Each structure stands twice: as C-alpha cells, then as structure tokens.
Amino acid sequence: MDLFGGTISSLEKGLSYATLKNKAITQNIANVDTPNYKTKEVSFKDVLNDAKQATIPAYRTDARHFDFKINIGSSGVYSNENFRSRANGNAVNMDAEQAKLAENTIYYNALIDRVSSKFSTLNNVVKGGR
C-alpha cells in the first residue's frame, strides 16, 4: 500500500540528487587552489535515468509485496576536462560555485520541508486528527 502515491519515493530521489550535487560543489570549493583541478558537475539527466531504471518488474503473489530494487553504478558526476580558467590549470570559479551551492541548498530545504509535511500529515492521521 502506497500512502502518498509515490511522493515520498520521488522526494527521496530528489534529496539523493541534491546531496550528490552538494558533494560535487563542495569538492570544487575545497579545491579552488589546487593546480590542474577540473570542476565536477552532476548531470540531472543521468541521475533521472538511473532513478527510472532503479525498479525492475517482478512477479508478486500479493499486492503488499515490495518491488525489487537494483543499484545502478553510474553516479551522474562528470568532470569538465576541457575547461581551464586560470594559468595553473584550475577550472574552479568560486563565485559560480557559491551561487550553485546557495541554489542547491534552497532546493534541498524545499524538499525537506515537503517530506516533513508528508510525515506530519501521516502523524496527524495516526493520532486521529488530535
């Protein structure tokens, strides 16, 4: 039985994407002075395709049984190999990375707010509306 029609699962995948993107951005910021460091990006398209393929159909004898889940090895993270912005070969633009981090933080917090709202609704139903 799916209480929220797949909403929690979709929010979970969104949180996974935001976490992965946050890791890539923080690695870029941490390596701002590392010679020849190439920035890392997260491909939303690759992460979305992985999420679509994460469930395989299986014969279930009861509707309450869970679907089989598989883990896809691709993470959707790639490096910008052909881009160089400074003489030492470093490709990190600190202003752009900080803007991406702020945008991703807002996205992550919005998802957390939705998950919290869903669980509050469930908690209210379990308590009988009290």
CSV table of C-alpha atoms in Angstrom, one decimal:
chain,number,residue,atom,x,y,z
A,1,MET,CA,0.0,0.0,0.0
A,2,ASP,CA,1.4,3.3,-1.1
A,3,LEU,CA,0.3,6.0,1.4
A,4,PHE,CA,1.4,9.0,-0.7
A,5,GLY,CA,1.2,7.7,-4.2
A,6,GLY,CA,4.9,7.5,-4.7
A,7,THR,CA,5.5,11.1,-3.4
A,8,ILE,CA,7.9,10.1,-0.7
A,9,SER,CA,9.9,8.0,-3.1
A,10,SER,CA,10.2,10.9,-5.6
A,11,LEU,CA,11.2,13.2,-2.8
A,12,GLU,CA,13.8,10.7,-1.6
A,13,LYS,CA,15.3,10.6,-5.1
A,14,GLY,CA,15.3,14.4,-5.3
A,15,LEU,CA,17.1,14.5,-1.9
A,16,SER,CA,19.7,12.0,-3.2
A,17,TYR,CA,20.3,14.2,-6.3
A,18,ALA,CA,20.7,17.3,-4.1
A,19,THR,CA,23.1,15.5,-1.8
A,20,LEU,CA,25.2,14.3,-4.7
A,21,LYS,CA,25.2,17.8,-6.3
A,22,ASN,CA,26.2,19.3,-2.9
A,23,LYS,CA,29.2,16.9,-2.6
A,24,ALA,CA,30.4,17.9,-6.1
A,25,ILE,CA,30.0,21.6,-5.4
A,26,THR,CA,31.8,21.4,-2.0
A,27,GLN,CA,34.7,19.4,-3.6
A,28,ASN,CA,35.0,22.2,-6.2
A,29,ILE,CA,35.1,24.8,-3.5
A,30,ALA,CA,37.6,22.8,-1.4
A,31,ASN,CA,39.9,22.5,-4.4
A,32,VAL,CA,39.8,26.2,-5.5
A,33,ASP,CA,43.6,26.5,-5.2
A,34,THR,CA,44.6,23.0,-6.4
A,35,PRO,CA,46.6,23.2,-9.7
A,36,ASN,CA,45.0,21.4,-12.7
A,37,TYR,CA,41.8,20.6,-10.7
A,38,LYS,CA,38.8,20.3,-13.0
A,39,THR,CA,35.4,21.2,-11.7
A,40,LYS,CA,32.9,18.4,-11.2
A,41,GLU,CA,29.2,18.7,-12.2
A,42,VAL,CA,26.2,16.4,-11.6
A,43,SER,CA,24.1,15.5,-14.6
A,44,PHE,CA,20.4,15.7,-13.7
A,45,LYS,CA,19.6,13.7,-16.8
A,46,ASP,CA,21.9,10.8,-15.9
A,47,VAL,CA,20.6,10.7,-12.3
A,48,LEU,CA,17.0,10.8,-13.6
A,49,ASN,CA,17.6,7.9,-16.0
A,50,ASP,CA,19.2,5.9,-13.2
A,51,ALA,CA,16.2,6.5,-11.0
A,52,LYS,CA,13.8,5.4,-13.7
A,53,GLN,CA,15.7,2.1,-14.1
A,54,ALA,CA,16.1,1.5,-10.3
A,55,THR,CA,13.0,-0.7,-10.1
A,56,ILE,CA,12.6,-3.9,-12.1
A,57,PRO,CA,9.2,-5.6,-12.5
A,58,ALA,CA,8.8,-8.8,-10.6
A,59,TYR,CA,6.1,-11.4,-10.1
A,60,ARG,CA,4.4,-10.6,-6.8
A,61,THR,CA,2.0,-13.0,-5.2
A,62,ASP,CA,0.5,-10.3,-3.0
A,63,ALA,CA,0.0,-6.6,-3.8
A,64,ARG,CA,1.6,-5.7,-0.4
A,65,HIS,CA,5.0,-7.2,-1.5
A,66,PHE,CA,7.7,-4.7,-2.4
A,67,ASP,CA,9.1,-4.3,-5.9
A,68,PHE,CA,12.7,-5.4,-6.4
A,69,LYS,CA,15.2,-2.6,-6.3
A,70,ILE,CA,18.6,-2.6,-8.1
A,71,ASN,CA,21.5,-0.2,-7.7
A,72,ILE,CA,22.9,1.4,-10.8
A,73,GLY,CA,26.7,2.0,-10.8
A,74,SER,CA,26.6,5.4,-12.6
A,75,SER,CA,26.5,8.4,-10.3
A,76,GLY,CA,25.9,11.1,-12.9
A,77,VAL,CA,29.0,13.0,-11.8
A,78,TYR,CA,31.4,14.2,-14.5
A,79,SER,CA,34.5,16.4,-14.8
A,80,ASN,CA,34.8,19.4,-17.1
A,81,GLU,CA,38.1,18.3,-18.6
A,82,ASN,CA,38.4,20.8,-21.4
A,83,PHE,CA,37.8,24.0,-19.4
A,84,ARG,CA,40.6,26.0,-17.8
A,85,SER,CA,40.1,29.4,-16.3
A,86,ARG,CA,43.5,30.2,-14.7
A,87,ALA,CA,47.1,29.8,-15.6
A,88,ASN,CA,47.7,26.9,-13.1
A,89,GLY,CA,45.0,24.9,-14.9
A,90,ASN,CA,42.4,25.2,-12.2
A,91,ALA,CA,38.9,25.5,-13.5
A,92,VAL,CA,37.0,26.5,-10.3
A,93,ASN,CA,35.1,29.8,-10.4
A,94,MET,CA,34.5,30.5,-6.7
A,95,ASP,CA,31.6,32.9,-7.3
A,96,ALA,CA,29.7,30.5,-9.6
A,97,GLU,CA,30.3,27.6,-7.2
A,98,GLN,CA,28.9,29.6,-4.2
A,99,ALA,CA,25.9,30.6,-6.3
A,100,LYS,CA,25.3,26.9,-7.2
A,101,LEU,CA,25.7,25.9,-3.5
A,102,ALA,CA,23.1,28.5,-2.4
A,103,GLU,CA,20.7,27.4,-5.1
A,104,ASN,CA,21.1,23.7,-4.2
A,105,THR,CA,20.7,24.5,-0.5
A,106,ILE,CA,17.3,26.2,-1.2
A,107,TYR,CA,16.2,23.2,-3.4
A,108,TYR,CA,17.3,20.7,-0.7
A,109,ASN,CA,15.5,22.6,2.1
A,110,ALA,CA,12.3,22.8,0.0
A,111,LEU,CA,12.4,19.0,-0.4
A,112,ILE,CA,13.0,18.5,3.3
A,113,ASP,CA,10.0,20.8,4.0
A,114,ARG,CA,7.8,18.7,1.7
A,115,VAL,CA,8.9,15.4,3.3
A,116,SER,CA,8.3,16.9,6.8
A,117,SER,CA,4.9,18.0,5.7
A,118,LYS,CA,4.0,14.5,4.4
A,119,PHE,CA,5.1,12.9,7.7
A,120,SER,CA,3.2,15.4,9.7
A,121,THR,CA,0.1,14.6,7.8
A,122,LEU,CA,0.7,10.9,8.4
A,123,ASN,CA,1.3,11.6,12.1
A,124,ASN,CA,-2.0,13.5,12.3
A,125,VAL,CA,-3.9,10.7,10.6
A,126,VAL,CA,-2.4,8.1,13.0
A,127,LYS,CA,-3.3,10.2,16.0
A,128,GLY,CA,-6.9,10.5,14.7
A,129,GLY,CA,-6.7,14.2,14.0
A,130,ARG,CA,-5.9,15.3,17.5
